[in-house]
mmCIF file of C-alpha atoms in Angstrom:
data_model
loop_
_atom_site.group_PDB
_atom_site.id
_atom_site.type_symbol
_atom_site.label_atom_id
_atom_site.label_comp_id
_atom_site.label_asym_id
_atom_site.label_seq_id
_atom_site.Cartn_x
_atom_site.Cartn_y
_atom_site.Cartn_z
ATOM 1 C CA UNK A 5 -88.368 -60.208 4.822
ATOM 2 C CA UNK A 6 -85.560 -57.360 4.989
ATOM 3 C CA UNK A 7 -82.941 -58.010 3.026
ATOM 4 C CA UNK A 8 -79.789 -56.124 2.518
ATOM 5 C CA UNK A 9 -78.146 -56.248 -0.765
ATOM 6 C CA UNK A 10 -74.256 -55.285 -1.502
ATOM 7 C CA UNK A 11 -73.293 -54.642 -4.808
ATOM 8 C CA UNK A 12 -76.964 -53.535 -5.628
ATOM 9 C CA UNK A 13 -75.812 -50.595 -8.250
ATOM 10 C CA UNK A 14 -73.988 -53.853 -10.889
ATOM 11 C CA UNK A 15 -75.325 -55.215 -13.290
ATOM 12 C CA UNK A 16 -76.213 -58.552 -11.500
ATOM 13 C CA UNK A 17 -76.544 -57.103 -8.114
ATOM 14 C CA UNK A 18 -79.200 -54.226 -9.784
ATOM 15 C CA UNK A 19 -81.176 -57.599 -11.125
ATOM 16 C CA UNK A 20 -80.623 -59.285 -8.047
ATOM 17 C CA UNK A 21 -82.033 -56.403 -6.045
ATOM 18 C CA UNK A 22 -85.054 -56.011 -8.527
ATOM 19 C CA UNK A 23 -86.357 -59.312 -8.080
ATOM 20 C CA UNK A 24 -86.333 -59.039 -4.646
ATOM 21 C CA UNK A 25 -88.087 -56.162 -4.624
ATOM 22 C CA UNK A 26 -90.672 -57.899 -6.386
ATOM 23 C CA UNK A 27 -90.646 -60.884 -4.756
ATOM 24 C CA UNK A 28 -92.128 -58.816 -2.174
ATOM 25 C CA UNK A 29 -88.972 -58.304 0.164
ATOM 26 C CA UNK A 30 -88.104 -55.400 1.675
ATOM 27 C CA UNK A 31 -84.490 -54.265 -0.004
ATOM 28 C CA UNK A 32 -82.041 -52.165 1.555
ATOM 29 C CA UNK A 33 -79.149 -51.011 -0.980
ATOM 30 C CA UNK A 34 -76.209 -49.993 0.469
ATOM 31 C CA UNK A 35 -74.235 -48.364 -1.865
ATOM 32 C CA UNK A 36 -70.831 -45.901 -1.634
ATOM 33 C CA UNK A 37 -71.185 -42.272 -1.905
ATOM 34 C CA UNK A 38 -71.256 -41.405 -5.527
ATOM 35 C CA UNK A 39 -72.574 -44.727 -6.891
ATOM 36 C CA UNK A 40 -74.989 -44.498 -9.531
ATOM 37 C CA UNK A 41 -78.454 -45.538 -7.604
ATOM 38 C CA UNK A 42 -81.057 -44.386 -9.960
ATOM 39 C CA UNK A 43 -82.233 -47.539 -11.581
ATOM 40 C CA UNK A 44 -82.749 -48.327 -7.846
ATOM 41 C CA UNK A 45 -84.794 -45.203 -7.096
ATOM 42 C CA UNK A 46 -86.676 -45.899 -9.913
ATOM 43 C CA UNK A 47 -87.899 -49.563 -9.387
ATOM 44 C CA UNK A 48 -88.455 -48.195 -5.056
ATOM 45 C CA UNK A 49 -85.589 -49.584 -3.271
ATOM 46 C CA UNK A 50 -84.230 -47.926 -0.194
ATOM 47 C CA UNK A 51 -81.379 -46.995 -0.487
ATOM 48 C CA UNK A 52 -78.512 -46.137 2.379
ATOM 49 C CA UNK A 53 -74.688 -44.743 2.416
ATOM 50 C CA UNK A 54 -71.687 -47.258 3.332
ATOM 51 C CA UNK A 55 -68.641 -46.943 4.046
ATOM 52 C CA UNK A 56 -66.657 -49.769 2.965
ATOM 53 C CA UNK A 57 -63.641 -48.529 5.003
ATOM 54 C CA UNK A 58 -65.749 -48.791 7.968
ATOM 55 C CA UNK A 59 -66.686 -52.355 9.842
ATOM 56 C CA UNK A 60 -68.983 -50.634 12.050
ATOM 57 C CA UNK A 61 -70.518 -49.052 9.073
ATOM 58 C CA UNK A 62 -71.171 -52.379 7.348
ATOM 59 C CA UNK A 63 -72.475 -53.815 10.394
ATOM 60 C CA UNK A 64 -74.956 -50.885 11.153
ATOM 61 C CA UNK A 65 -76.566 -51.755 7.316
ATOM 62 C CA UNK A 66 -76.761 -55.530 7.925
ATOM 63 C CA UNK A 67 -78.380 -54.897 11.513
ATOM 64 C CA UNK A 68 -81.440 -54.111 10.146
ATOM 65 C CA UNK A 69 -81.614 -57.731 7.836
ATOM 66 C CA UNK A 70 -83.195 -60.996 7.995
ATOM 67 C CA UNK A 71 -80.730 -61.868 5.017
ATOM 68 C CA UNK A 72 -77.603 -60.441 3.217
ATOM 69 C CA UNK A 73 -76.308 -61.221 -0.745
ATOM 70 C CA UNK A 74 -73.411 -60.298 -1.841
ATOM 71 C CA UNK A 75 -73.312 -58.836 -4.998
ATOM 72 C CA UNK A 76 -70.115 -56.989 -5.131
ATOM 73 C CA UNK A 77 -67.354 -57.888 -7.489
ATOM 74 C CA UNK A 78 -64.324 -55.689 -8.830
ATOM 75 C CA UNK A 79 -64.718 -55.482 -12.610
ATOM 76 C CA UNK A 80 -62.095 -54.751 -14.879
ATOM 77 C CA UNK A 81 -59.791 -54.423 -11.709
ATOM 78 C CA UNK A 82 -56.146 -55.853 -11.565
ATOM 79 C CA UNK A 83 -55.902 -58.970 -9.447
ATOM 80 C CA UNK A 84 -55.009 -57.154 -6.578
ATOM 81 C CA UNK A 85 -57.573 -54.983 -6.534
ATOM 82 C CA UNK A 86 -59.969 -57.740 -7.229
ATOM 83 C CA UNK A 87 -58.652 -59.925 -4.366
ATOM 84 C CA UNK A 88 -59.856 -56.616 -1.981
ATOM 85 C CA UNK A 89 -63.137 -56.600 -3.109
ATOM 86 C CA UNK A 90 -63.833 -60.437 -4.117
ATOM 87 C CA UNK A 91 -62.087 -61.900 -0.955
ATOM 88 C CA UNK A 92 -61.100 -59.349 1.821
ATOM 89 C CA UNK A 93 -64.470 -57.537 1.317
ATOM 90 C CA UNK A 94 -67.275 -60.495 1.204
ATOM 91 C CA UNK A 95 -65.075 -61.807 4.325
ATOM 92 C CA UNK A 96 -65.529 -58.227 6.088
ATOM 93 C CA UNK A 97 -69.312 -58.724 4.742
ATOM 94 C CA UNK A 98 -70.063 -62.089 6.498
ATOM 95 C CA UNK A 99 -68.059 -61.398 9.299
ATOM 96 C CA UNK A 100 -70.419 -58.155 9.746
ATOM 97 C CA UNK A 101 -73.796 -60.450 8.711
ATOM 98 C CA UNK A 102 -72.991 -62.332 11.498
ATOM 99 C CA UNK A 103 -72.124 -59.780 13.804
ATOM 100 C CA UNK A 104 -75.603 -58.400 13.307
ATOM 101 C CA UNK A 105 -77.550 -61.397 13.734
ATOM 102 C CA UNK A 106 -78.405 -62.136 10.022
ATOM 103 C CA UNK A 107 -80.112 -65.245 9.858
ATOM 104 C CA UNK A 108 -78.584 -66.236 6.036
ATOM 105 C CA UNK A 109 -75.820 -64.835 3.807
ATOM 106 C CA UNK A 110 -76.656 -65.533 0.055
ATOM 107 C CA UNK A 111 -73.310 -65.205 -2.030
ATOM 108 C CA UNK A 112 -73.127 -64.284 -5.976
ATOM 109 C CA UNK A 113 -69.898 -66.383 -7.646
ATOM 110 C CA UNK A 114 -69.917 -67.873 -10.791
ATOM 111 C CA UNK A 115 -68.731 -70.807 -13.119
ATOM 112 C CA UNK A 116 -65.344 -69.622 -13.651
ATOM 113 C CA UNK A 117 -64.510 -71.737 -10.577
ATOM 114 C CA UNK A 118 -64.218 -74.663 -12.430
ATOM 115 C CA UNK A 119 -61.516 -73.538 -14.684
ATOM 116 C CA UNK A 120 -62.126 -73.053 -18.366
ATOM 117 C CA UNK A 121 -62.101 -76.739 -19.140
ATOM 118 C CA UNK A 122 -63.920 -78.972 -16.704
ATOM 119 C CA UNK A 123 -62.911 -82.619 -16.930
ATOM 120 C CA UNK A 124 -66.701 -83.505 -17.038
ATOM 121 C CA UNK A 125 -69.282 -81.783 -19.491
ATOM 122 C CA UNK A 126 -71.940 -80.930 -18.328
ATOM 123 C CA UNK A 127 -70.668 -80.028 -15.003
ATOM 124 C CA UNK A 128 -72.055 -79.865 -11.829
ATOM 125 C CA UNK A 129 -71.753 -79.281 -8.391
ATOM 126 C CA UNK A 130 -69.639 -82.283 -7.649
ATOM 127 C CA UNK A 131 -67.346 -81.731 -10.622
ATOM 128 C CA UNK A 132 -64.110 -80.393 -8.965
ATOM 129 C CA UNK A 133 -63.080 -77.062 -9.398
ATOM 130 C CA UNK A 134 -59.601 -77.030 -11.547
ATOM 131 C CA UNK A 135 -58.834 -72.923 -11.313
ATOM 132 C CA UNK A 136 -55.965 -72.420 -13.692
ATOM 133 C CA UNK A 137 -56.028 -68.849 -14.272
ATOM 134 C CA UNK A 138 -55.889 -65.600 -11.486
ATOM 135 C CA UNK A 139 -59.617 -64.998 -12.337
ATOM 136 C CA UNK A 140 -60.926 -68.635 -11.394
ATOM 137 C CA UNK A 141 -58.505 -68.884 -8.766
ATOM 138 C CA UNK A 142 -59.876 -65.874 -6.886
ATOM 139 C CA UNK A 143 -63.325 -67.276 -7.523
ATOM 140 C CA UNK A 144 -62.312 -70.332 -5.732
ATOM 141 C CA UNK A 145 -60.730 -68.370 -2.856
ATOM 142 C CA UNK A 146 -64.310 -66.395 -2.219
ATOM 143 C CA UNK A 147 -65.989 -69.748 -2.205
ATOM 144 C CA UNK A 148 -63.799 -70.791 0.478
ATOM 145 C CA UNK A 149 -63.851 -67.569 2.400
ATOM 146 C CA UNK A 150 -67.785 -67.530 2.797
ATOM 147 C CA UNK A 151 -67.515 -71.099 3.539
ATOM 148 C CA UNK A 152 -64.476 -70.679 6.426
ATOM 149 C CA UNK A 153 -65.820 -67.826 8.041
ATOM 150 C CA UNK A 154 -69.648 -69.288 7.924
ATOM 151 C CA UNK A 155 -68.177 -72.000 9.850
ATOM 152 C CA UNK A 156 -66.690 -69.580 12.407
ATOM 153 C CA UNK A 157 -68.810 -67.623 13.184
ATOM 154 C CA UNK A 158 -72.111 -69.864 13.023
ATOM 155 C CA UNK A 159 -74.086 -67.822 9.893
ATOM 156 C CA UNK A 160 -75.923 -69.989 7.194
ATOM 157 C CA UNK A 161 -74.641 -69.873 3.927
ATOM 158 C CA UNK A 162 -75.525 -70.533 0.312
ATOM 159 C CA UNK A 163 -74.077 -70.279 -2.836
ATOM 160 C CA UNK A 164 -75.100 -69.701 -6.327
ATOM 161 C CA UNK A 165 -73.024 -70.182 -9.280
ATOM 162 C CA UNK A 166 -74.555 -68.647 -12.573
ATOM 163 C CA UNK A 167 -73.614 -69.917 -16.159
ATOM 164 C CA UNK A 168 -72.601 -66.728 -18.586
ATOM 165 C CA UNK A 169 -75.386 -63.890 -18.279
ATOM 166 C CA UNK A 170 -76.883 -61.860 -21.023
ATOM 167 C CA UNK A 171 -79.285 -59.091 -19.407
ATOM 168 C CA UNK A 172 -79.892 -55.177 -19.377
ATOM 169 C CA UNK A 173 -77.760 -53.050 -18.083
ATOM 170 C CA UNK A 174 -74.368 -54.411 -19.022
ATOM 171 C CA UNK A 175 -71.433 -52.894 -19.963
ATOM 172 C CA UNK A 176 -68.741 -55.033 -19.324
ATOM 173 C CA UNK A 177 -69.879 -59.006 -20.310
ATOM 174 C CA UNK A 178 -68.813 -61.291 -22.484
ATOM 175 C CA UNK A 179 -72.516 -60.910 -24.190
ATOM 176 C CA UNK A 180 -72.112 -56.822 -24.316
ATOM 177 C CA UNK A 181 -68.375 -56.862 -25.860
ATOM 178 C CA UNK A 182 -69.559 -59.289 -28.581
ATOM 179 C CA UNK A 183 -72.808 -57.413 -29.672
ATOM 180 C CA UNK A 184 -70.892 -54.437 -29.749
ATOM 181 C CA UNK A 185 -68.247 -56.604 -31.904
ATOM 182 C CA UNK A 186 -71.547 -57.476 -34.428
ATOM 183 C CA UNK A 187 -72.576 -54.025 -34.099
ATOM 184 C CA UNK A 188 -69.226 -53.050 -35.710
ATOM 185 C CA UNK A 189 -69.146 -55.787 -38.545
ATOM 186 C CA UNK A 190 -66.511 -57.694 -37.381
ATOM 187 C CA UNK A 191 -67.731 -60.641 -34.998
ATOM 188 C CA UNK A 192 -64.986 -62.931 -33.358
ATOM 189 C CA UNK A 193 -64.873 -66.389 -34.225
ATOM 190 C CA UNK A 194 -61.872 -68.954 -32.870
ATOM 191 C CA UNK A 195 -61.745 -72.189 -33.594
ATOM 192 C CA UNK A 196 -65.051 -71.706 -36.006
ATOM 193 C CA UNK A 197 -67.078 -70.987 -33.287
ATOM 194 C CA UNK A 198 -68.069 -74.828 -32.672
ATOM 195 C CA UNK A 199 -67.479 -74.613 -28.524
ATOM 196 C CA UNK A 200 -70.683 -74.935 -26.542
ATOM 197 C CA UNK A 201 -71.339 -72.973 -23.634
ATOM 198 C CA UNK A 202 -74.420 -72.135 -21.151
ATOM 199 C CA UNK A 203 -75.887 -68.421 -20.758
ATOM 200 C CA UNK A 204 -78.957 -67.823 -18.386
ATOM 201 C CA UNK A 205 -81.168 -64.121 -18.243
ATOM 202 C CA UNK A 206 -79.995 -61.635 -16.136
ATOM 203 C CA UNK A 207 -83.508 -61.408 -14.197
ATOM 204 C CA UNK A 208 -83.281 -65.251 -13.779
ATOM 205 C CA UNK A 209 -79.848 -64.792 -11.614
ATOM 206 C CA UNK A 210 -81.767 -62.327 -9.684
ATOM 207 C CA UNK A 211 -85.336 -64.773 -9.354
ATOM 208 C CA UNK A 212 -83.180 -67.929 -7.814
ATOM 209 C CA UNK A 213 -81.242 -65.550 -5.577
ATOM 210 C CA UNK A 214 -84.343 -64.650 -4.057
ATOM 211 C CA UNK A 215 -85.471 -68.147 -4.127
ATOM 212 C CA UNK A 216 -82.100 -69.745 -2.268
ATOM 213 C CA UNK A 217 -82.455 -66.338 0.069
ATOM 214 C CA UNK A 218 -85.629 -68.558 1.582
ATOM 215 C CA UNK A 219 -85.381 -72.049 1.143
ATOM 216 C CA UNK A 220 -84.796 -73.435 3.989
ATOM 217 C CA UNK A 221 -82.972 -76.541 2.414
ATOM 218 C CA UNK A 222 -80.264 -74.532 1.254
ATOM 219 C CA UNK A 223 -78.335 -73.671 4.131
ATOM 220 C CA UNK A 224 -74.840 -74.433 3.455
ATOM 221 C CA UNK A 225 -75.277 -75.845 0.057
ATOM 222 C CA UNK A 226 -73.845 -74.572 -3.513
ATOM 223 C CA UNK A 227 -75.955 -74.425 -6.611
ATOM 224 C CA UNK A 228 -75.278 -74.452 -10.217
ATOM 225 C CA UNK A 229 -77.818 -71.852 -12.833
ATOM 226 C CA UNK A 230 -78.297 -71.769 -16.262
ATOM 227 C CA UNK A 231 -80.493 -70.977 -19.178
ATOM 228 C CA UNK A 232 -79.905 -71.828 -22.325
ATOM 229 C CA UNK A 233 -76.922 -73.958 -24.483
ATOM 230 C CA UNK A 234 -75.536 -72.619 -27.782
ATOM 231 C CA UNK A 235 -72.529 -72.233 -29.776
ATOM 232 C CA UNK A 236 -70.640 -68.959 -30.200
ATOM 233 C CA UNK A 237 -71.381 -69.714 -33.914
ATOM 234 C CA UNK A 238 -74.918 -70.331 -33.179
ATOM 235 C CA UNK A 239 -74.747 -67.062 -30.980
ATOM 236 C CA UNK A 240 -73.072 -65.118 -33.846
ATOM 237 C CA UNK A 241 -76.239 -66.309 -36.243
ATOM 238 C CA UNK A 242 -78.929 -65.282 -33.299
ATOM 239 C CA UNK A 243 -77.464 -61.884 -33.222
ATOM 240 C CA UNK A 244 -78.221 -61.460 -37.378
ATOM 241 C CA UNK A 245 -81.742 -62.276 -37.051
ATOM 242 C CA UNK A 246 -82.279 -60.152 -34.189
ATOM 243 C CA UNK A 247 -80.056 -57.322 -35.509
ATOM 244 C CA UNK A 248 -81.530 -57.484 -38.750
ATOM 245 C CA UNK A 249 -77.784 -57.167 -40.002
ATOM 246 C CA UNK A 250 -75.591 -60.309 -41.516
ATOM 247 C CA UNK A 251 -72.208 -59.571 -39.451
ATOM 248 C CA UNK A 252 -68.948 -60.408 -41.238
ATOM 249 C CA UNK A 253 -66.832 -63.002 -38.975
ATOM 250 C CA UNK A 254 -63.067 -62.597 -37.908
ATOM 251 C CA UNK A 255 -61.634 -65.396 -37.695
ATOM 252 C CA UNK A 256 -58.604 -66.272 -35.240
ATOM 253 C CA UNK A 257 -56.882 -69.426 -35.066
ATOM 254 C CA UNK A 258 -56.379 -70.052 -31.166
ATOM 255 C CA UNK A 259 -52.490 -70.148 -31.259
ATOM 256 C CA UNK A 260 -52.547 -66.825 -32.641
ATOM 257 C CA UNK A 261 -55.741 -65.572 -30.159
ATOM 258 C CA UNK A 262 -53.381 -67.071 -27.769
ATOM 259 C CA UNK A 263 -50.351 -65.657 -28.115
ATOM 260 C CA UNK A 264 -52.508 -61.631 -28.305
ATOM 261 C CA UNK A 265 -53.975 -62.297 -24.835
ATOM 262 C CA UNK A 266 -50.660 -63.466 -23.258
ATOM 263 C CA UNK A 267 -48.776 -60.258 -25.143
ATOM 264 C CA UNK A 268 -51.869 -57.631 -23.770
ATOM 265 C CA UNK A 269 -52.024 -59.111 -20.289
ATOM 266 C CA UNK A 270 -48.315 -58.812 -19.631
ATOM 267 C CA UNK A 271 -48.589 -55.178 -21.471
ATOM 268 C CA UNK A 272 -51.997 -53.977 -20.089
ATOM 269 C CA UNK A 273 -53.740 -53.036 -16.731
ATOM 270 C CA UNK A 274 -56.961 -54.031 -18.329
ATOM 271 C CA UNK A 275 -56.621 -56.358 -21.433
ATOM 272 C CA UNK A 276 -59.326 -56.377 -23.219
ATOM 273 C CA UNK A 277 -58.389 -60.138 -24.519
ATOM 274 C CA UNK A 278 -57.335 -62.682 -22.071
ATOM 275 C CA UNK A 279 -55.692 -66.316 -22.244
ATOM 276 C CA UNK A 280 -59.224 -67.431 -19.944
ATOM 277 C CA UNK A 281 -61.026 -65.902 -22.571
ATOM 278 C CA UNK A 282 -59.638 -67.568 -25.228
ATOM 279 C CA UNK A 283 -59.974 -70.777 -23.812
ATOM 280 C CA UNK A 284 -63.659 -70.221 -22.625
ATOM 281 C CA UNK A 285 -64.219 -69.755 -26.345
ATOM 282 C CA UNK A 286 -62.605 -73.169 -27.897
ATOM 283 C CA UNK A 287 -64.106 -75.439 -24.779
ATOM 284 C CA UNK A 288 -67.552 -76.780 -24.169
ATOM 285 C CA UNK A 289 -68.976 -75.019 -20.959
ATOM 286 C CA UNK A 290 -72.218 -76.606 -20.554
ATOM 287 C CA UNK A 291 -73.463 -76.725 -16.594
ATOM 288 C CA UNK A 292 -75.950 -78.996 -15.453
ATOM 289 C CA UNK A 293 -78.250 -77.303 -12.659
ATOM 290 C CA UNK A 294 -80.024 -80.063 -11.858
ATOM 291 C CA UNK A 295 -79.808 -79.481 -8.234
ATOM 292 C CA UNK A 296 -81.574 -76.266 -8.018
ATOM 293 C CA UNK A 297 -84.546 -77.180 -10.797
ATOM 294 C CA UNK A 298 -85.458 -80.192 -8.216
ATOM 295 C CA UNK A 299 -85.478 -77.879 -5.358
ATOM 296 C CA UNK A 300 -88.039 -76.173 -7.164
ATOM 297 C CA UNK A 301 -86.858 -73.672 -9.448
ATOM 298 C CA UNK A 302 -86.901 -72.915 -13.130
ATOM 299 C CA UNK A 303 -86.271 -69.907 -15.381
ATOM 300 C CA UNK A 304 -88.468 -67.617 -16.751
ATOM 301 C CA UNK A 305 -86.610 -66.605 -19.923
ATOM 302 C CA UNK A 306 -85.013 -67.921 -23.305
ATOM 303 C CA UNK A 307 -82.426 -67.297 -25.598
ATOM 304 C CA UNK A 308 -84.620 -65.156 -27.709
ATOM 305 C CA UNK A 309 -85.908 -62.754 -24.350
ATOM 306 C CA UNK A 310 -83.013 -62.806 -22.995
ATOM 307 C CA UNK A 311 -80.865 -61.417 -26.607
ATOM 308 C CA UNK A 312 -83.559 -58.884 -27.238
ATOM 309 C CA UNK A 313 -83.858 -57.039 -23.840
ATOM 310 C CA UNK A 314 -79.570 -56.984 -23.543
ATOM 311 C CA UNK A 315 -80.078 -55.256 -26.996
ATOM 312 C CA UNK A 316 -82.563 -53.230 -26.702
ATOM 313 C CA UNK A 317 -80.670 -51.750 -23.456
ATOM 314 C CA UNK A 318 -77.542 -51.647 -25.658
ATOM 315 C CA UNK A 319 -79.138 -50.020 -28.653
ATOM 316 C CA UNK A 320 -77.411 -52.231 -30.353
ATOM 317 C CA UNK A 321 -81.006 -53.610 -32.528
ATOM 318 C CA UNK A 322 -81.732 -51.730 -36.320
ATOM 319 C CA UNK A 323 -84.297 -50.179 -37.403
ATOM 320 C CA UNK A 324 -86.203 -53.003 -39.291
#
């Protein structure tokens, strides 16, 4: 099966594109000139020049698929930046999908839909989405995009919705800014640490991508992934054994957490601490993917694989 993935050179889209590959799927990476594609080159996927700017460009790439993902996502970007590539681009995407005759769009989103508190724990996909923040309300509006124009224009969908990732090759995560917080001897801890939350392995986003990109039961359907459960304290204690290093804690009380996101996201393009984040970290987050496991899919990785790969690739691990 060809299959063209956008958003191939991220960190989930470079998973995503890597299990396809060997999945045994012919990948096409379309990718902007200048993007860094040599992970890609390495692991043998094609890659091909896009211009973003350029519908008939997209539609040229996805001409030549049986399916497209969508992997692209603005990181770090404001929220109008992010609405151009999260909304305004994956609607350009499935708009050219269809154009070309794809037979199945496969979208990446992602739990921050249901808000940062979701009025039933575990969640799933029939707990409502309550976006309270710009981040989770731009994840809702993608959802609804792919959904709207899928309708339109007669393409099947499906959507996959992975709990908090920990992988190789990130930079940017919530899993990569905290190792690099243990690294440094000074590991963040609000509220004790007691919140729950879900993580899944990087390669395992990338496995059930390829899985929903074929199953023919999934057309026009939404699905929930995760891992793992833990607490950030449990998280903060994983990282010592594997480390080989006893991190001292900081500890933040939430009003005060609180009240340093709210001052850096008024006073910052990119705040590094945000009010989501903060209350992420003093809420259970636990999904329930249910769904997908009886369709017939389960990870591959735990906790343990999952923690040593991200830092291996981080060099965050000591010499022990």
């Amino acid at each position: 099966m060809k299959t063209v993935v956008f958003g191939a050179s991220g960190f989930i889209g470079s998973h995503v594109a890597e299990q396809l590959h060997s999945a045994g799927h012919d990948v096409i990476a379309p990718l902007r000139a200048g993007s860094d594609r040599a992970f890609l080159d390495k692991i043998g996927v094609r890659v091909t020049q896009v211009d973003f700017a350029d519908q008939s460009s997209i539609e040229a790439v996805a001409s030549s698929a049986d399916v497209v993902v969508n992997c692209t996502a603005a990181v770090q970007a404001s929220p109008r930046q992010a609405r151009q590539v999260d909304v305004e681009l994956t609607r350009r995407l499935i708009r050219a999908a269809s154009q070309a005759g794809v037979s199945r769009f496969v979208q990446l989103s992602t739990i921050v839909v249901y808000g940062y508190a979701p009025g039933t724990c575990p969640a799933n996909e029939t707990t409502p989405c309550r976006p309270s923040h710009p981040i989770s309300k731009l994840a809702v509006e993608r959802e609804d995009t792919v959904r709207a124009v899928a309708r339109d224009a007669g393409i099947d969908y499906v959507i996959l919705r992975p709990a908090s990732t920990i992988g190789a090759r990130d930079k940017t995560s919530f899993f990569s800014q905290l190792a690099q917080a243990h690294a440094a001897n000074r590991f963040p801890m609000i509220d004790r640490g007691m919140a729950r939350f879900s993580c899944v392995d990087t390669r395992d986003i990338g496995r059930a991508m390829a899985f929903l990109a074929e199953l023919p039961e999934a057309v026009g359907e939404t699905y929930l992934l995760r891992g793992f459960e833990l607490s950030w304290a449990q998280l903060k204690e994983v990282l010592d054994v594997h480390r080989g290093v006893v991190a001292k804690t900081r500890s933040v009380p939430r009003p005060l957490a609180l009240g340093l996101a709210t001052a850096q996201e008024r006073l910052l393009k990119n705040p590094t601490l945000t009010r989501y984040a903060v209350e992420a970290l003093c809420h259970d987050r636990i999904w329930d993917d249910a769904k997908l496991r009886s369709a017939g899919f389960d990870t591959a990785y735990d906790l343990h694989q999952s923690i040593d790969v991200a830092l291996s690739a981080l060099g965050a691990k000591e010499n022990r």
